[in-house]
Coordinates of C-alpha atoms in Angstrom, one line a residue:
M60 CA -18.2 25.7 27.6
F61 CA -22.2 26.0 27.3
S62 CA -24.0 26.6 23.9
Q63 CA -25.6 30.3 23.8
S64 CA -29.2 28.1 24.5
A65 CA -27.6 27.0 27.7
K66 CA -26.1 30.1 28.5
Y67 CA -29.7 31.8 28.0
A68 CA -31.7 28.8 29.5
I69 CA -29.8 29.1 32.7
L70 CA -30.6 32.6 33.4
A71 CA -34.1 32.4 32.5
I72 CA -34.8 29.2 34.8
L73 CA -32.8 31.1 37.6
Y74 CA -35.1 34.2 37.2
L75 CA -38.1 31.5 37.2
T76 CA -36.9 29.8 40.2
T77 CA -36.4 32.9 42.5
Y78 CA -39.2 35.2 41.0
S79 CA -42.3 33.0 40.1
N80 CA -44.6 30.6 41.0
K81 CA -48.0 29.5 40.0
E82 CA -49.7 32.3 41.4
H83 CA -47.1 34.9 40.2
K84 CA -46.3 33.8 36.1
K85 CA -43.6 35.7 34.3
G86 CA -44.2 37.2 31.0
I87 CA -41.9 36.6 28.2
S88 CA -41.0 40.5 27.7
E89 CA -40.3 40.8 31.3
I90 CA -38.2 37.7 31.8
S91 CA -36.3 38.9 28.3
E92 CA -35.7 42.3 30.0
K93 CA -34.6 41.1 33.3
I94 CA -32.1 38.9 32.0
N95 CA -31.3 40.6 29.0
V96 CA -31.9 37.9 26.2
P97 CA -33.9 38.5 22.7
T98 CA -37.3 37.7 23.2
P99 CA -37.7 35.4 19.9
F100 CA -35.2 33.3 21.4
L101 CA -35.9 33.5 24.5
A102 CA -39.9 32.7 24.0
K103 CA -38.6 29.4 21.5
L104 CA -36.7 28.4 24.2
L105 CA -39.1 28.1 27.2
Q106 CA -41.6 26.7 24.8
G107 CA -39.6 23.9 24.5
L108 CA -38.5 23.9 28.3
S109 CA -42.2 24.0 29.4
K110 CA -43.5 21.3 26.5
K111 CA -40.9 19.0 28.2
G112 CA -41.6 19.7 31.2
F113 CA -38.9 21.5 33.0
I114 CA -41.0 25.0 33.7
H115 CA -44.9 25.6 33.2
S116 CA -46.6 28.2 31.2
S117 CA -50.5 29.5 31.1
K118 CA -52.0 31.4 27.9
G119 CA -54.0 34.1 28.4
R120 CA -54.9 37.0 30.6
G121 CA -52.6 36.0 33.7
G122 CA -50.8 33.9 31.5
G123 CA -46.5 33.3 31.4
F124 CA -43.9 30.9 32.6
Y125 CA -43.2 29.9 36.2
M126 CA -41.3 27.1 38.2
C127 CA -43.2 24.4 40.1
E128 CA -41.9 24.0 43.6
E129 CA -41.2 20.7 42.3
N130 CA -39.0 21.6 39.4
K131 CA -37.1 24.1 42.4
N132 CA -35.6 20.8 43.6
R133 CA -34.2 19.6 40.1
S134 CA -30.5 20.4 39.7
L135 CA -28.8 23.2 37.1
L136 CA -27.5 20.1 35.6
D137 CA -30.9 18.5 35.2
L138 CA -31.3 21.6 32.8
I139 CA -28.0 21.9 31.2
E140 CA -28.5 17.7 30.1
E141 CA -32.1 19.0 29.0
I142 CA -30.3 21.6 26.7
E143 CA -27.3 20.2 25.6
G144 CA -27.5 16.6 25.7
K145 CA -25.4 14.2 28.0
K146 CA -22.9 13.6 25.8
K147 CA -22.1 17.5 25.0
L148 CA -21.0 17.6 28.5
T149 CA -18.3 14.6 28.6
N150 CA -17.3 15.7 24.8
C151 CA -13.6 16.6 24.0
V152 CA -12.8 20.2 24.7
L153 CA -11.4 20.7 21.1
G154 CA -14.2 18.7 19.8
L155 CA -12.3 15.9 18.6
N156 CA -14.5 12.5 18.1
H157 CA -11.7 9.7 18.7
C158 CA -10.4 11.5 22.2
N159 CA -11.7 9.5 25.2
P160 CA -10.0 8.7 28.5
N161 CA -8.2 5.6 26.7
H162 CA -7.2 7.7 23.7
T163 CA -6.3 11.3 24.8
C164 CA -5.9 14.7 23.1
S165 CA -3.3 17.2 23.9
L166 CA -5.7 19.1 26.3
H167 CA -7.7 16.2 28.2
N168 CA -5.7 15.8 31.2
L169 CA -5.8 19.3 31.6
V170 CA -9.6 19.8 31.7
Y171 CA -11.3 16.4 32.2
E172 CA -11.1 15.9 36.2
K173 CA -12.0 20.0 36.2
N174 CA -15.1 19.0 33.7
I175 CA -16.1 16.1 36.0
E176 CA -15.6 18.1 39.0
M177 CA -17.9 20.8 37.7
L178 CA -20.8 18.6 36.5
K179 CA -20.9 16.9 40.3
N180 CA -21.1 20.7 41.6
L181 CA -23.9 21.2 39.1
K182 CA -25.8 18.1 39.9
G183 CA -25.2 18.9 43.8
K184 CA -27.1 21.6 44.5
L185 CA -30.4 22.5 43.6
L186 CA -32.6 25.3 41.8
Y187 CA -34.4 26.6 45.3
E188 CA -30.8 26.9 46.2
Y189 CA -29.6 29.2 43.5
A190 CA -32.6 30.8 44.2
K191 CA -31.8 31.8 48.0
D192 CA -28.3 33.3 46.4
L193 CA -30.2 35.6 44.1
K194 CA -32.6 36.5 46.7
N195 CA -29.7 37.2 49.6
G196 CA -27.7 39.3 47.0
A197 CA -24.8 36.3 47.8
S198 CA -25.3 36.3 43.5
F199 CA -26.5 38.1 40.7
L200 CA -28.1 37.3 37.3

């Protein structure tokens, strides 16, 4: 359902939301190791998210990436839309350009409602709530 970039971004953002703040920044090597994502790919991805203001970064000694408190109140859907684009999340599961609610492909009715429900759920839970689940052991990365 999600691109490899989106999957990696989700892992990184959940890690940063859970384990970082302005005083406790995380280096790219640590993040890469903890979430098992290739360092060069992750570095490029996080730099892009930093430029867009989704995460923060600082260079030099004591530098690294972190989530500010304000961004911990964003939804996972915000991140996914930032990576994938809004249109990609509602595209046809078969990739057919002409599939839409008025002219459906064979799988449209099977997956469309579940997809809409998933998007609502992703919008309804904030990043800090996922972090709370991770810290409590209710979920894992």
